Each structure stands twice: as structure tokens, then as C-alpha cells.
PDB file of C-alpha atoms in Angstrom:
ATOM      1  CA  MET A 155       3.855  16.666  12.312  1.00  0.00           C
ATOM      2  CA  GLU A 156       6.841  18.904  11.405  1.00  0.00           C
ATOM      3  CA  THR A 157       7.175  21.978   9.297  1.00  0.00           C
ATOM      4  CA  TYR A 158       8.699  21.418   6.107  1.00  0.00           C
ATOM      5  CA  ASN A 159       9.823  24.619   3.731  1.00  0.00           C
ATOM      6  CA  TYR A 160       9.948  24.218  -0.156  1.00  0.00           C
ATOM      7  CA  GLU A 161      10.934  24.926  -3.390  1.00  0.00           C
ATOM      8  CA  ALA A 162       9.628  24.088  -6.441  1.00  0.00           C
ATOM      9  CA  THR A 163       8.677  24.980 -10.054  1.00  0.00           C
ATOM     10  CA  THR A 164       5.814  24.782 -12.202  1.00  0.00           C
ATOM     11  CA  LYS A 165       5.166  23.108 -15.126  1.00  0.00           C
ATOM     12  CA  ASP A 166       5.701  26.398 -17.153  1.00  0.00           C
ATOM     13  CA  GLY A 167       8.964  26.868 -15.311  1.00  0.00           C
ATOM     14  CA  ASN A 168       8.168  29.455 -12.405  1.00  0.00           C
ATOM     15  CA  VAL A 169       9.416  28.987  -9.327  1.00  0.00           C
ATOM     16  CA  VAL A 170       7.364  28.665  -5.804  1.00  0.00           C
ATOM     17  CA  THR A 171       7.792  28.503  -2.619  1.00  0.00           C
ATOM     18  CA  GLY A 172       6.036  27.599   1.030  1.00  0.00           C
ATOM     19  CA  THR A 173       5.721  25.919   3.785  1.00  0.00           C
ATOM     20  CA  LEU A 174       3.959  22.068   4.746  1.00  0.00           C
ATOM     21  CA  GLU A 175       3.145  20.672   8.188  1.00  0.00           C
ATOM     22  CA  VAL A 176       3.248  17.041   7.151  1.00  0.00           C
ATOM     23  CA  ALA A 177       4.754  14.184   9.087  1.00  0.00           C
ATOM     24  CA  ASN A 178       8.372  13.185   7.063  1.00  0.00           C
ATOM     25  CA  GLU A 179      10.040  14.681   3.835  1.00  0.00           C
ATOM     26  CA  SER A 180       8.774  11.904   1.694  1.00  0.00           C
ATOM     27  CA  LEU A 181       5.016  12.953   2.507  1.00  0.00           C
ATOM     28  CA  ALA A 182       6.434  16.763   1.963  1.00  0.00           C
ATOM     29  CA  ILE A 183       7.466  15.543  -1.568  1.00  0.00           C
ATOM     30  CA  ASP A 184       4.560  13.662  -1.990  1.00  0.00           C
ATOM     31  CA  ARG A 185       2.263  16.625  -1.220  1.00  0.00           C
ATOM     32  CA  ILE A 186       4.342  19.233  -3.470  1.00  0.00           C
ATOM     33  CA  GLN A 187       3.783  16.684  -6.394  1.00  0.00           C
ATOM     34  CA  ASP A 188       0.308  16.222  -5.740  1.00  0.00           C
ATOM     35  CA  MET A 189      -0.026  20.628  -5.868  1.00  0.00           C
ATOM     36  CA  GLY A 190       1.324  19.495  -9.676  1.00  0.00           C
ATOM     37  CA  TYR A 191       4.657  20.983  -8.700  1.00  0.00           C
ATOM     38  CA  PHE A 192       8.304  19.705  -9.518  1.00  0.00           C
ATOM     39  CA  PRO A 193       9.942  19.747  -5.845  1.00  0.00           C
ATOM     40  CA  MET A 194      13.556  21.203  -6.189  1.00  0.00           C
ATOM     41  CA  LYS A 195      14.498  21.858  -2.458  1.00  0.00           C
ATOM     42  CA  VAL A 196      12.599  20.144   0.123  1.00  0.00           C
ATOM     43  CA  SER A 197      13.963  20.644   4.136  1.00  0.00           C
ATOM     44  CA  LYS A 198      12.515  20.978   7.673  1.00  0.00           C
ATOM     45  CA  ALA A 199      11.795  24.523   8.548  1.00  0.00           C
ATOM     46  CA  ASP A 200      14.336  24.673  11.637  1.00  0.00           C
ATOM     47  CA  ASP A 201      17.053  23.564   9.639  1.00  0.00           C
ATOM     48  CA  VAL A 202      20.103  25.863   9.233  1.00  0.00           C
ATOM     49  CA  GLU A 203      20.785  26.590   5.335  1.00  0.00           C
TER      50      GLU A 203
END
């Protein structure tokens, strides 16, 4: 498992951020969408921005 940071919006347009432990970026996006959010940015937690 890897740690991913994300930034997403809610259906109301609010921005939410968080971290997920998943196997890959695709699963992170799926998990974010399953929570009812719209992913804007997903990156590995150890990546330098």
C-alpha cells in the first residue's frame, strides 16, 4: 500500500483534502469518488511538489 494525498471538491463546491492508503493512484481516485467527491489533485505523499 502507498499513501496518497488528495484535493477534491464536494458537490457544493467546497474543497476537501486528505490522505488515503491504497495500492495505486487509480484506486485513490476511485475511493475519492466513492466518498462523493470530485478529485482535483492526487499525488503520492512522498512526492515533492
